[in-house]
Structures are given as structure tokens and as C-alpha cells.
Short mmCIF file of C-alpha atoms and ligand atoms in Angstrom, two decimals:
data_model
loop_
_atom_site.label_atom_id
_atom_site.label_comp_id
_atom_site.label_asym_id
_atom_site.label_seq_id
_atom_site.Cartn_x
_atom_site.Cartn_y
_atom_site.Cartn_z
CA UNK A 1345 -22.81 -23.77 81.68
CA UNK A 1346 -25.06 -21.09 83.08
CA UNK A 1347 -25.88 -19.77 79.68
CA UNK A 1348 -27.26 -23.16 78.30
CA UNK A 1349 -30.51 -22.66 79.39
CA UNK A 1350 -30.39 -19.13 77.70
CA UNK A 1351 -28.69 -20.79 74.21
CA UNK A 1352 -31.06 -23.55 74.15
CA UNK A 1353 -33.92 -21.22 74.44
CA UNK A 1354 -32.09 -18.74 71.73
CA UNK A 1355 -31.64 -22.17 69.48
CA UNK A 1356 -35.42 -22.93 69.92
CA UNK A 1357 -36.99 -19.29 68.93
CA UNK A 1358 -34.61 -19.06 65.99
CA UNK A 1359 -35.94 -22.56 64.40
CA UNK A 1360 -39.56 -21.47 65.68
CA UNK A 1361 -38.94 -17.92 63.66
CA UNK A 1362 -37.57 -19.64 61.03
CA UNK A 1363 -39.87 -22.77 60.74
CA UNK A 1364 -43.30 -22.54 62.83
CA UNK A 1365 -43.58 -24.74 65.73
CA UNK A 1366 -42.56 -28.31 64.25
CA UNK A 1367 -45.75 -30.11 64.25
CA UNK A 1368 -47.68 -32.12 61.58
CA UNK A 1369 -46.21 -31.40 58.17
CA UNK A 1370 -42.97 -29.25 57.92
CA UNK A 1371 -44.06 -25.61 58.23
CA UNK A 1372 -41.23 -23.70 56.32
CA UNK A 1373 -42.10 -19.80 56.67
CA UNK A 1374 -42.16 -18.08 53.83
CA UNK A 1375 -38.44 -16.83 53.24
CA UNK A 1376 -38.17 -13.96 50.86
CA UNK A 1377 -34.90 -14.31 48.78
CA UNK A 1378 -35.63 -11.81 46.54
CA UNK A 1379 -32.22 -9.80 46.41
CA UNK A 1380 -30.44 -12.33 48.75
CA UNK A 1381 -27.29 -13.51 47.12
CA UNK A 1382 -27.66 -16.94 45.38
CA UNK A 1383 -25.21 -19.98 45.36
CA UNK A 1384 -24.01 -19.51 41.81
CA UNK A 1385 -23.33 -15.26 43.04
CA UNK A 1386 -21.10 -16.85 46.93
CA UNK A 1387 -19.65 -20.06 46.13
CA UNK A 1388 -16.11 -19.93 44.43
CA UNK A 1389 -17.06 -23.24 42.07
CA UNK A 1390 -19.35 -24.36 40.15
CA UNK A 1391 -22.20 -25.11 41.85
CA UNK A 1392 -25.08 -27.65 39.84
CA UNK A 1393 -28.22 -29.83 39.97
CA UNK A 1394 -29.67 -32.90 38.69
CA UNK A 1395 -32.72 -32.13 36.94
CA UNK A 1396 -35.61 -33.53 35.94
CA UNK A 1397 -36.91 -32.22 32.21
CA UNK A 1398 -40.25 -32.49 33.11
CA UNK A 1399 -40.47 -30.63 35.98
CA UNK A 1400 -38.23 -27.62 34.38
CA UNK A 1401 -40.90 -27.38 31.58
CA UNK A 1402 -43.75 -27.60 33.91
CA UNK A 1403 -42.87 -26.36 36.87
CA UNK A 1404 -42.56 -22.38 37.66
CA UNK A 1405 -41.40 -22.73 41.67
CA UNK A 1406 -38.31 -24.90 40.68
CA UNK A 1407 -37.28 -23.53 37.25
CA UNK A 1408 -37.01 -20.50 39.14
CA UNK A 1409 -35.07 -21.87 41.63
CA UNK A 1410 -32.91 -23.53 38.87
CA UNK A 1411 -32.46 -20.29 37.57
CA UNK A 1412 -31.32 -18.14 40.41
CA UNK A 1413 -28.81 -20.91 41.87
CA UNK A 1414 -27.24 -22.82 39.82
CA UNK A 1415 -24.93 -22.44 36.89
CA UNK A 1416 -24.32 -26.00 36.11
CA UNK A 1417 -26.80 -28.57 35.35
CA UNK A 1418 -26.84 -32.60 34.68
CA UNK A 1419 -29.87 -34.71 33.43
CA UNK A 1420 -30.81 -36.55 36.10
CA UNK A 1421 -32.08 -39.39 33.68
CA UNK A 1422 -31.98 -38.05 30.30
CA UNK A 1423 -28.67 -38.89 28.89
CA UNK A 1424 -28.28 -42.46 30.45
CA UNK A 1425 -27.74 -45.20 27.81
CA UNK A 1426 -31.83 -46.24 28.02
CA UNK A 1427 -33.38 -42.83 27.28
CA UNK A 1428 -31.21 -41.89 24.73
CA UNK A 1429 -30.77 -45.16 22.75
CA UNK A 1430 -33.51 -47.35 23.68
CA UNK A 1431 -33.84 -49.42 20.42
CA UNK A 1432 -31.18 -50.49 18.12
CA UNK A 1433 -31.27 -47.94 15.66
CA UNK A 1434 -33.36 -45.35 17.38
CA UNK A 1435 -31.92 -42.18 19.36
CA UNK A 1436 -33.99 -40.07 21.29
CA UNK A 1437 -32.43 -37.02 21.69
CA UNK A 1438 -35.75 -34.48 22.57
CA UNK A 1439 -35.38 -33.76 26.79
CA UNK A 1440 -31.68 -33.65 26.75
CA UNK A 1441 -31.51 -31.74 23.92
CA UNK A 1442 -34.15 -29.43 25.78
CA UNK A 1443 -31.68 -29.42 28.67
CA UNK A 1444 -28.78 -28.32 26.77
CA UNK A 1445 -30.44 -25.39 24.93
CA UNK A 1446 -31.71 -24.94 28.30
CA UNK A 1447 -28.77 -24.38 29.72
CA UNK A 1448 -27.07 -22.71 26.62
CA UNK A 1449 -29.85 -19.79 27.22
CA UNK A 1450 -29.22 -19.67 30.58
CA UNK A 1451 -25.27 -19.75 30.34
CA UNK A 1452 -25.02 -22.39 32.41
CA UNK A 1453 -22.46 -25.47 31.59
CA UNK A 1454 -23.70 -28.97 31.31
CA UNK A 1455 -22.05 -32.05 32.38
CA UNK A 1456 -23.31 -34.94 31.04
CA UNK A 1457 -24.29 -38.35 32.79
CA UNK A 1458 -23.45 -41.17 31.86
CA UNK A 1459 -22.50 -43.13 28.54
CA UNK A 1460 -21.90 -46.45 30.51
CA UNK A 1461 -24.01 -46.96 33.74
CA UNK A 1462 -23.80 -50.93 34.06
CA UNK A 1463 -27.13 -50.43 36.06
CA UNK A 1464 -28.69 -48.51 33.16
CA UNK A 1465 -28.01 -50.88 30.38
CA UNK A 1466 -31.47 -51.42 27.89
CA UNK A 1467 -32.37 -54.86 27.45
CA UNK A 1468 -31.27 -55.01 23.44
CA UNK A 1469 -28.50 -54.75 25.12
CA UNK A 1470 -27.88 -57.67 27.40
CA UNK A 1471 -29.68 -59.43 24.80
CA UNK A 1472 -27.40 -58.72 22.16
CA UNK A 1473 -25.62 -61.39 20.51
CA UNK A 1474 -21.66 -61.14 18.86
CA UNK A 1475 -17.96 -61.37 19.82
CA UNK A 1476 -15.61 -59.39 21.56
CA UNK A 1477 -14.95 -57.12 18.65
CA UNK A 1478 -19.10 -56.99 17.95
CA UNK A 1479 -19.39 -55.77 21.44
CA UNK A 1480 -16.26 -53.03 21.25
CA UNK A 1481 -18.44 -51.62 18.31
CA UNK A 1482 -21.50 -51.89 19.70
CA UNK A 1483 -20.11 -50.24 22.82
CA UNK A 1484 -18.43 -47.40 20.14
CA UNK A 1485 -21.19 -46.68 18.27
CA UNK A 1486 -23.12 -45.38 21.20
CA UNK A 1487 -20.65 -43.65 22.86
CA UNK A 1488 -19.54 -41.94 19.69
CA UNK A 1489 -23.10 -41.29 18.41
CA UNK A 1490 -23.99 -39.67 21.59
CA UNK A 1491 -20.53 -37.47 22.23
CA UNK A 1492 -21.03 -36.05 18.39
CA UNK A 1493 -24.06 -35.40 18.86
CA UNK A 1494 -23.38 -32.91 22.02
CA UNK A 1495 -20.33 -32.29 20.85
CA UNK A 1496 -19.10 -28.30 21.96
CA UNK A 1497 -22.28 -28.54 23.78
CA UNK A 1498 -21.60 -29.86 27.12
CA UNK A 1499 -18.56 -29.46 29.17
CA UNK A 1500 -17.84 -32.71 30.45
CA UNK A 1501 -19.11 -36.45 30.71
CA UNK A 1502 -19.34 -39.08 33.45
CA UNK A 1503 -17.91 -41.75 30.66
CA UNK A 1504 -18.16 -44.52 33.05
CA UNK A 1505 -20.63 -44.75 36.87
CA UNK A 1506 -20.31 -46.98 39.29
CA UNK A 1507 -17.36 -49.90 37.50
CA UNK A 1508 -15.97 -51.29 41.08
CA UNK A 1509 -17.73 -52.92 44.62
CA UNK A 1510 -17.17 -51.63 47.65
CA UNK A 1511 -14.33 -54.34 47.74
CA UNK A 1512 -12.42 -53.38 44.75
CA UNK A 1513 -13.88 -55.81 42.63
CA UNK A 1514 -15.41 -54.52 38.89
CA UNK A 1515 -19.12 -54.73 39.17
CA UNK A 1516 -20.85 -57.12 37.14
CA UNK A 1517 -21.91 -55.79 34.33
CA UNK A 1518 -22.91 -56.89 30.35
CA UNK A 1519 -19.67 -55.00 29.32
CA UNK A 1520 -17.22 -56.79 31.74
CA UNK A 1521 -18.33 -59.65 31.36
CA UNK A 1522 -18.18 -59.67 26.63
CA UNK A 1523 -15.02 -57.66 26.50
CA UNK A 1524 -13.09 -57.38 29.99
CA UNK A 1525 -12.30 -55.29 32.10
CA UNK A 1526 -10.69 -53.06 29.63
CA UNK A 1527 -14.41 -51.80 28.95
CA UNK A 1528 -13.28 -49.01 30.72
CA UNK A 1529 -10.78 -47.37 29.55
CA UNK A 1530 -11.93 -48.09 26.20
CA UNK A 1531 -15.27 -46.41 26.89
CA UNK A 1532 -12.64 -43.30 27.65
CA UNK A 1533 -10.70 -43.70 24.04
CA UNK A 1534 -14.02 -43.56 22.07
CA UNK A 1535 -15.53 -40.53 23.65
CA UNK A 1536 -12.14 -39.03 23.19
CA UNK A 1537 -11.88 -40.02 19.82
CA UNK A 1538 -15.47 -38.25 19.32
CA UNK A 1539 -14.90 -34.89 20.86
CA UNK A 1540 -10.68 -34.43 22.39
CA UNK A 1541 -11.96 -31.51 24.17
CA UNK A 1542 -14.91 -32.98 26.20
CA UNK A 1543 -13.72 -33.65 29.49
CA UNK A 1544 -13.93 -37.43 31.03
CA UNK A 1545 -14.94 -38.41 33.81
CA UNK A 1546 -15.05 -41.68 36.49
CA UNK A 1547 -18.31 -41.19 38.62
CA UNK A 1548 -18.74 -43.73 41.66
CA UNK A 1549 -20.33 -44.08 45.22
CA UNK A 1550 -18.67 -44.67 48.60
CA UNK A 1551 -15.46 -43.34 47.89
CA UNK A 1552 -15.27 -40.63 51.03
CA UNK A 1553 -15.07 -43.99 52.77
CA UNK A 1554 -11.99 -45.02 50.98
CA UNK A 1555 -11.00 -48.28 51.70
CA UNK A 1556 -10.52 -50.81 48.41
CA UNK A 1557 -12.93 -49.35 46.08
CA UNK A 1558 -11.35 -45.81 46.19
CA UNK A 1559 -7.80 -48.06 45.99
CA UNK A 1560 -9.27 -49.56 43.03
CA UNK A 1561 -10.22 -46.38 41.34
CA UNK A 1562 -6.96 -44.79 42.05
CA UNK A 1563 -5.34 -47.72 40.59
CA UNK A 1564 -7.54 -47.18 37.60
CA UNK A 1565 -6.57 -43.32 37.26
CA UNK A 1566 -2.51 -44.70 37.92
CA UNK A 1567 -3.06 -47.05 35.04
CA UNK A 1568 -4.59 -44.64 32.46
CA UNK A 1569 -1.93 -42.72 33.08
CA UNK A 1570 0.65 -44.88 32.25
CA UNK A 1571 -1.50 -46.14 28.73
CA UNK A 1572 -2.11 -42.50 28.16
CA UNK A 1573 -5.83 -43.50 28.25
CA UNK A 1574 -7.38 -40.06 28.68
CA UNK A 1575 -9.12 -39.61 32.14
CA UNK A 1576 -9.65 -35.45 33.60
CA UNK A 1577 -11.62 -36.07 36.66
CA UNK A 1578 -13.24 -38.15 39.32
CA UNK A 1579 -17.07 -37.98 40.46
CA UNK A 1580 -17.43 -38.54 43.89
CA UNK A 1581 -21.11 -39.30 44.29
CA UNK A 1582 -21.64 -38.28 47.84
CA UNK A 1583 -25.20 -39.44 48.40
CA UNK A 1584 -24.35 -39.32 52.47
CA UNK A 1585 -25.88 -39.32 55.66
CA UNK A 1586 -26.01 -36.92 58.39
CA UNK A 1587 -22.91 -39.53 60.58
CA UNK A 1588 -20.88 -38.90 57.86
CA UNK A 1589 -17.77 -39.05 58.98
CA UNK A 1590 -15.98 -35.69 57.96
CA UNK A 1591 -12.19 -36.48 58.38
CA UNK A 1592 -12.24 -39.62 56.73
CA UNK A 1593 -14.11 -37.52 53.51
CA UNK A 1594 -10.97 -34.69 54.22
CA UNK A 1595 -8.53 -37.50 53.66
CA UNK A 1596 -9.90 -39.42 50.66
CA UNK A 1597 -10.73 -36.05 49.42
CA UNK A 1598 -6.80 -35.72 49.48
CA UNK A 1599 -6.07 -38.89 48.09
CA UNK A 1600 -8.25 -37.83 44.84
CA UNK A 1601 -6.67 -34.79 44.77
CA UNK A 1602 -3.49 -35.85 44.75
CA UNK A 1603 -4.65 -37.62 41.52
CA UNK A 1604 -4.45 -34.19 39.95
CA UNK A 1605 -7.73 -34.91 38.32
CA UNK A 1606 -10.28 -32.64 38.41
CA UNK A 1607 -12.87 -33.31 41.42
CA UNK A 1608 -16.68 -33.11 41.13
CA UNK A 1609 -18.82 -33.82 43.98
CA UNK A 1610 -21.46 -35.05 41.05
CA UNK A 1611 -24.25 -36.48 43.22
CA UNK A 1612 -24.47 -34.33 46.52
CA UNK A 1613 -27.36 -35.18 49.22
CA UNK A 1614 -27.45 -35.65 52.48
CA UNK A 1615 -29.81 -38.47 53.86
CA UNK A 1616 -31.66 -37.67 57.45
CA UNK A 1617 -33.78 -40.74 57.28
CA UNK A 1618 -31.61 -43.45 59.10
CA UNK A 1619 -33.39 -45.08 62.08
CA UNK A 1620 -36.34 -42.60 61.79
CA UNK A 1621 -40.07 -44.32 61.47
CA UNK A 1622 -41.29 -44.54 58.16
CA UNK A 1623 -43.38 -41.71 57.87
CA UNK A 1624 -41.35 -38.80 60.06
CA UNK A 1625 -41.40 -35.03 59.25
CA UNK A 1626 -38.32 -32.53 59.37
CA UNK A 1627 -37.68 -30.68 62.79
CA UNK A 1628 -36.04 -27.71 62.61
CA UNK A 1629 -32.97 -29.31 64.79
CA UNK A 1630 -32.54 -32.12 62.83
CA UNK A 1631 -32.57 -29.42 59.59
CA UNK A 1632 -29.86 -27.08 61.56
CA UNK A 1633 -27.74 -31.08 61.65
CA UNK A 1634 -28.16 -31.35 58.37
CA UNK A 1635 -26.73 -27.48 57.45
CA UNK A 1636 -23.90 -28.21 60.05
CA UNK A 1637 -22.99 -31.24 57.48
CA UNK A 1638 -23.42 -29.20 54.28
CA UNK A 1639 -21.41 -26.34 55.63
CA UNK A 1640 -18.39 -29.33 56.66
CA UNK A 1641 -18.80 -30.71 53.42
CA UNK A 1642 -18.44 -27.64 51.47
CA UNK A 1643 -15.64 -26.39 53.51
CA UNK A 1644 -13.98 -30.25 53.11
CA UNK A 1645 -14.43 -29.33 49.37
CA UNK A 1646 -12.50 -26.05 49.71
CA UNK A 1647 -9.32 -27.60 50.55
CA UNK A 1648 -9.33 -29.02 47.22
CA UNK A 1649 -6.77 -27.02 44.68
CA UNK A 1650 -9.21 -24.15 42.97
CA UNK A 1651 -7.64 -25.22 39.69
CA UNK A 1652 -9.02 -28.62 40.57
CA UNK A 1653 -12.19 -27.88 41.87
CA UNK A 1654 -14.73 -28.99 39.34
CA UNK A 1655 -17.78 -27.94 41.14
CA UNK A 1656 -20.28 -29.91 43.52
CA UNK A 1657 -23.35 -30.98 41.77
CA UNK A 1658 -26.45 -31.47 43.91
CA UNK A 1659 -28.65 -34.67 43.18
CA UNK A 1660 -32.10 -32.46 42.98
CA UNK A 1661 -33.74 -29.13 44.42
CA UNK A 1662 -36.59 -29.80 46.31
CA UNK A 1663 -36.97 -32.88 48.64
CA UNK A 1664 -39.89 -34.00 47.25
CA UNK A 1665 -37.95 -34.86 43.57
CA UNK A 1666 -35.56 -36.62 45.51
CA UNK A 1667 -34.46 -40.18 44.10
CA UNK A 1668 -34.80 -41.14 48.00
CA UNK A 1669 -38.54 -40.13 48.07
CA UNK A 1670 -39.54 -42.07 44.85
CA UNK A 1671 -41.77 -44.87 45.10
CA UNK A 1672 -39.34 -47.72 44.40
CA UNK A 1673 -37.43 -46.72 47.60
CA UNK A 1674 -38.38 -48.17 50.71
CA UNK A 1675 -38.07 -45.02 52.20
CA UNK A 1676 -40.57 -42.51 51.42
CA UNK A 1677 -40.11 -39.61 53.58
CA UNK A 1678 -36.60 -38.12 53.29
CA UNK A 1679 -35.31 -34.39 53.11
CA UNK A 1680 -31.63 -35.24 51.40
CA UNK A 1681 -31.28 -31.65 49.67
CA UNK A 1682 -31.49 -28.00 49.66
CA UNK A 1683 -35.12 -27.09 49.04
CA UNK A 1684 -38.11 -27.81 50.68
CA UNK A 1685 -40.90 -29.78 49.41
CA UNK A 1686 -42.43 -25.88 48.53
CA UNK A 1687 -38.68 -25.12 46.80
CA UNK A 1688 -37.64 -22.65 49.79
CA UNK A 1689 -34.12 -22.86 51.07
CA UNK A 1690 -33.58 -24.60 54.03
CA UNK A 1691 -31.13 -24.41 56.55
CA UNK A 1692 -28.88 -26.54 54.63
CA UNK A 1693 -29.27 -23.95 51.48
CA UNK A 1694 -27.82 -21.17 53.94
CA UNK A 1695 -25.21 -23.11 55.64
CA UNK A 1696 -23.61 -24.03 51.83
CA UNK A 1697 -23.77 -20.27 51.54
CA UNK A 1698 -21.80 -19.70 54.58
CA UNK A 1699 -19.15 -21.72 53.78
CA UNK A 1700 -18.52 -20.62 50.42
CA UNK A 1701 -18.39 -16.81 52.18
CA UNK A 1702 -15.10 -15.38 52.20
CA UNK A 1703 -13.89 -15.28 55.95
O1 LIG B 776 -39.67 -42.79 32.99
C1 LIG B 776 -40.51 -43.65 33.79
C2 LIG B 776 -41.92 -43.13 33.73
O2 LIG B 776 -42.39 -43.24 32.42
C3 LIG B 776 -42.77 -43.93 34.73
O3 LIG B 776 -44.03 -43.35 34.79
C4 LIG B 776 -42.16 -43.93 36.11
C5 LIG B 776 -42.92 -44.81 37.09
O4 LIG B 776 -42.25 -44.92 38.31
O5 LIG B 776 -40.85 -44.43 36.04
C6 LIG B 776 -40.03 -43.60 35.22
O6 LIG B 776 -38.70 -43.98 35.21
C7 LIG B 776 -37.98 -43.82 36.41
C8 LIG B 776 -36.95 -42.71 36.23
O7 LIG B 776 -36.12 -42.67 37.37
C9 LIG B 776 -37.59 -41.35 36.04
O8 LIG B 776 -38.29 -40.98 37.18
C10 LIG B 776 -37.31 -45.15 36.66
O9 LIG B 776 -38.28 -46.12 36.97
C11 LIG B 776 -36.32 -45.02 37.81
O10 LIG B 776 -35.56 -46.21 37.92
C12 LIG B 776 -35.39 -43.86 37.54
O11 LIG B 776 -34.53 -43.75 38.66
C13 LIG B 776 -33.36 -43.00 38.48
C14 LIG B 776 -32.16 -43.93 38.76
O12 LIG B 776 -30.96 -43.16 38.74
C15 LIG B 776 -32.04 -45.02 37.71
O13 LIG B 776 -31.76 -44.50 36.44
C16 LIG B 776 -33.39 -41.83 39.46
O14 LIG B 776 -34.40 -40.91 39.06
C17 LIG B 776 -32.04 -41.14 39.47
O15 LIG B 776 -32.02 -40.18 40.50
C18 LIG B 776 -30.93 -42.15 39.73
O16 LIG B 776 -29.70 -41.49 39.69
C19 LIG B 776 -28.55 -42.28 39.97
C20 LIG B 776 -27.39 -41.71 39.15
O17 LIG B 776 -27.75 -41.67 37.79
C21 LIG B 776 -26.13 -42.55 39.36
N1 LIG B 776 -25.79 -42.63 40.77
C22 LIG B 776 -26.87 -43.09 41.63
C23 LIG B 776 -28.12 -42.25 41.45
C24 LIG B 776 -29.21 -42.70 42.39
O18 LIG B 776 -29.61 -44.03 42.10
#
């Protein structure tokens, strides 16, 4: 106890060092990384982003952070069902295809998101009118035209995001509700049948809570199994909060494990918005939190079998690009990720370092 006083003052120098003294706007010092090691040089997986094709063309700060991070990268909107295939007949194929030779340059390895989003279905779809078997081809046909067209070009796709509620139920959704609930694991055969060695993926929310949704999706995998439908891994979003609780994400982290699947944490960002006032800034102890929780996460992720560990994707780079700071959202000022709104690491970029050290 006597040294608290001592620690406390310790705790605040190192976040003044590190940060300025925390008032108005964030003051992140400059950090000089130049010859530091990078995630994609410490951590023993994959380690990706979520990126935004404008910003990597225009962009120098976070291209280069793109760059000297990450060797996996997902569009964060530029292979969903609406920008590739907004009109009947017409395929748009320019940003992801600028993503993929990105990325081919760069030898990094793409995984793909998503060929059925029930959220991000274009409205010549929902409007379009036929039976069962109309809607099976319809289905097909994009699928298929979209997995040819990457074919040997990207390493994996989310085939289906987001199917099941947080009680178990399947979502609604155009698909579900024209051709069943085998929309699923048909969605699976076709991009199979277009490219047998793409790997497939389930990508959903929620499921380090566990509970029925999880026990629906691990009913799903059980099933596939037994129709030889062909499933490889599970996406675990993980769009959390700083309360996350961490042994209830080490035991459903077990359960999906003990799928034997593959695991990709596709969607990682950590949230340190809840109960703050609208407009709030980033203090340098509420950054150290949020490193504590990437470094538990990351070390949660390590128990995983290596052969199973797919990699952990991270929803963004800097906090400003941040689905949670985007104008639809209610919530406007959020820091979810590992770069600051100037694309320098935060704590949270050195704690995921840390944990992916060697002890
Ligand atoms: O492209 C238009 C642009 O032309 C227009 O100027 C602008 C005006 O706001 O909107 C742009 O489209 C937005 C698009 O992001 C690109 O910024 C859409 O309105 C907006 O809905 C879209 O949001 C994306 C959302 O998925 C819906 O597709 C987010 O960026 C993206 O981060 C988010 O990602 C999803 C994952 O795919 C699945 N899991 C959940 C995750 C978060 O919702």
C-alpha cells in the first residue's frame, strides 16, 4: 500500500510522456516507429484490417500504416452483394479488384466479405419476383459469378454474415424467407462448386457471449458436417466493449474450437464509448483499459490450436474510419481500434504486440 502513491504517480507521467496532458482534443505525441517491430513481424497469426478503397488510394498516413502492419486485408464494403452486383446484369468489380492486386503486390492474403449479408441485400433483390428454384439461381448466379471471378485470388470468404438472433432464431432475411432455411448451406455448395479450394466461412456477432445463437451456429457447423456441406471456419465478429467479459470469450472461444474449424476473429474493435457523454475525448487511462483488453483478447486468441488459428482481422486503422464514428451512428466520438485519429499506435497497438511476444 505504501507504494500506491508512488505507482499512481509513475502511471500518470508515463500516459503524460506518452500522450500530453489529456485536455481538449487527444494529444498523441509523436511516436517514431520507424524500425520498431510491426504486428505482421510479432504476432504468430495472421493479423488483418478492414479497409476502405478510398482511403488506401488517397491516403499516404494509413496506406502506410496498412503496409507496415498488416498482412491480411478484407474490403470493408467492397465485396458485399450491393457494390459488387448492384443491377441485374451489371458487376462492378473496379475497388475490390484494386484491393486484391493491392494486396497481391503487397503479399498480403485477402479474405473476402461477404456473398450473403441479409442486411446488405440490393433492392432488385427483395423486389425480385420467381419461385423457389428462381431464387436458388438467382442466389447461384451471384455467388458463382463473384467466387470465379476472384477465384485463386483471395484466400477465403465469409459465405454467409450474420444468419441467426441472439436467440437462435434465423434472421429475417429475403433468402429465408423464398427458399428456407437451407439458404445457408446452399450458399456454401455454390461457392464450393465455383472455386473447391476457397475456404468458407460463417461470420456472426455476439458469439463470445454464447448462449443460443452460438448453440445455433454450432448446430449449424454439426449439421454440415453430417450433409458434407462444406464449412472451414467460423468468424467471430468481436465488435466488443471495454466490460467484456474475458472468461466467458475463453470458453466460447473453446466451444468453436472444438468445432475444429478454423477461427477468425474477422471484425475486431473494442468500443470505449458506453455511458460516456456524447462528445468525450480519449484519456490516456481509459486508452491503457482499452490495451489491457486487447492484450486479454489476443492472449484468449492464443489458446486457440495454431493450426486453427486463422488470424484476427481488425475492423479499421485509425479511429476516425471507424464504422462507430460514421454519421449514421448515434455515437460519434468513439476510439474502437488501434490507430489514432493521426494513424499513430496507441496503447492498444502496443499491448496486441505484447501479447503476441514470445514469453
Ligand atoms: O457509398 C456511400 C457513399 O456514396 C455516400 O456518400 C455515403 C454517405 O454516408 O454513404 C456511403 O455508403 C456507406 C458505406 O458504409 C461506405 O461508407 C453506407 O451508407 C453505410 O451503410 C456503409 O456502412 C457499412 C456497413 O457495414 C453496412 O454495409 C460500414 O462501413 C461497415 O463497417 C459495416 O461493416 C459491417 C460488416 O460488414 C458486417 N458486420 C458488421 C459490420 C458493422 O456494421
Amino acid at each position: 500500500m505504501k507504494y500506491l502513491p508512488s505507482l499512481i504517480l509513475f502511471l500518470f507521467l508515463s500516459s503524460v510522456l506518452a500522450y500530453g496532458f489529456p485536455a481538449g482534443e487527444v494529444k498523441i505525441a509523436k511516436v517514431d516507429t520507424t524500425g520498431s517491430p510491426s504486428l505482421k513481424a510479432v504476432l504468430p497469426f495472421p493479423i488483418g484490417a478492414a479497409l476502405k478503397v478510398n482511403l488506401l488510394k488517397k491516403n499516404l498516413n494509413y496506406r502506410n500504416v496498412v503496409l507496415r502492419e498488416f498482412n491480411s486485408i478484407t474490403a470493408e464494403n467492397a465485396m458485399k452483394f450491393h457494390a459488387l452486383h448492384p443491377a441485374p446484369n451489371v458487376f462492378k468489380w473496379s475497388d475490390a479488384d484494386y484491393l486484391v492486386n493491392f494486396a497481391e503486390q503487397n503479399n498480403m492474403r485477402v479474405h473476402a466479405q461477404t456473398l450473403i449479408w441479409p442486411k446488405s441485400t440490393p433492392r432488385w433483390v427483395t423486389e425480385f419476383h420467381g419461385d423457389r428454384e428462381a431464387w436458388k439461381n438467382l442466389l447461384r448466379m451471384h455467388i458463382q459469378t463473384v467466387v470465379t471471378h476472384f477465384k485463386g485470388r483471395v484466400a477465403a470468404w465469409d459465405v454467409v454474415n450474420e444468419a441467426f438472433e441472439d436467440n437462435g432464431a434465423y434472421k429475417k432475411a429475403i433468402w429465408l424467407e423464398k427458399i428456407g432455411p437451407d439458404y445457408i448451406a446452399l450458399a456454401f455448395q455454390y461457392a464450393h462448386e465455383a472455386d473447391p479450394d476457397v475456404l468458407l466461412f460463417y461470420n456472426d456477432y455476439g458469439q463470445e457471449h454464447g448462449g443460443k445463437k452460438l448453440q445455433a451456429i454450432l448446430n449449424m457447423v454439426s449439421d454440415f458436417k453430417k450433409r458434407g456441406i462444406p464449412i472451414h471456419g467460423l468468424g467471430m465478429q468481436m465488435h466488443v466493449v471495454l466490460r467484456i467479459n474475458i472468461k466467458n470469450l475463453q470458453r466460447n472461444l473453446a466451444l468453436i474450437a472444438a468445432t475444429g474449424l478454423k477461427v477468425h476473429m474477422s471484425e475486431l474493435d473494442l468500443s470505449v464509448r458506453y455511458k460516456k457523454p456524447h462528445e468525450f475525448m480519449l484519456d490516456p487511462t481509459l486508452a491503457i483499459a482499452q490495451g489491457e483488453v486487447y492484450h486479454a483478447i489476443v492472449k484468449a486468441f492464443l489458446n486457440v490450436p495454431e493450426s486453427q488459428q486463422y488470424g484476427i482481422t481488425l475492423w479499421g486503422i485509425g479511429d476516425r474510419d471507424s464504422f462507430w464514428n460514421s454519421k449514421s451512428k448515434s455515437r460519434t466520438h468513439d476510439y474502437p481500434l488501434l490507430f489514432d485519429h493521426s494513424y499513430k499506435p496507441k496503447p492498444a497497438y502496443y499491448k496486441m504486440l505484447d501479447a503476441g511476444r514470445k514469453r
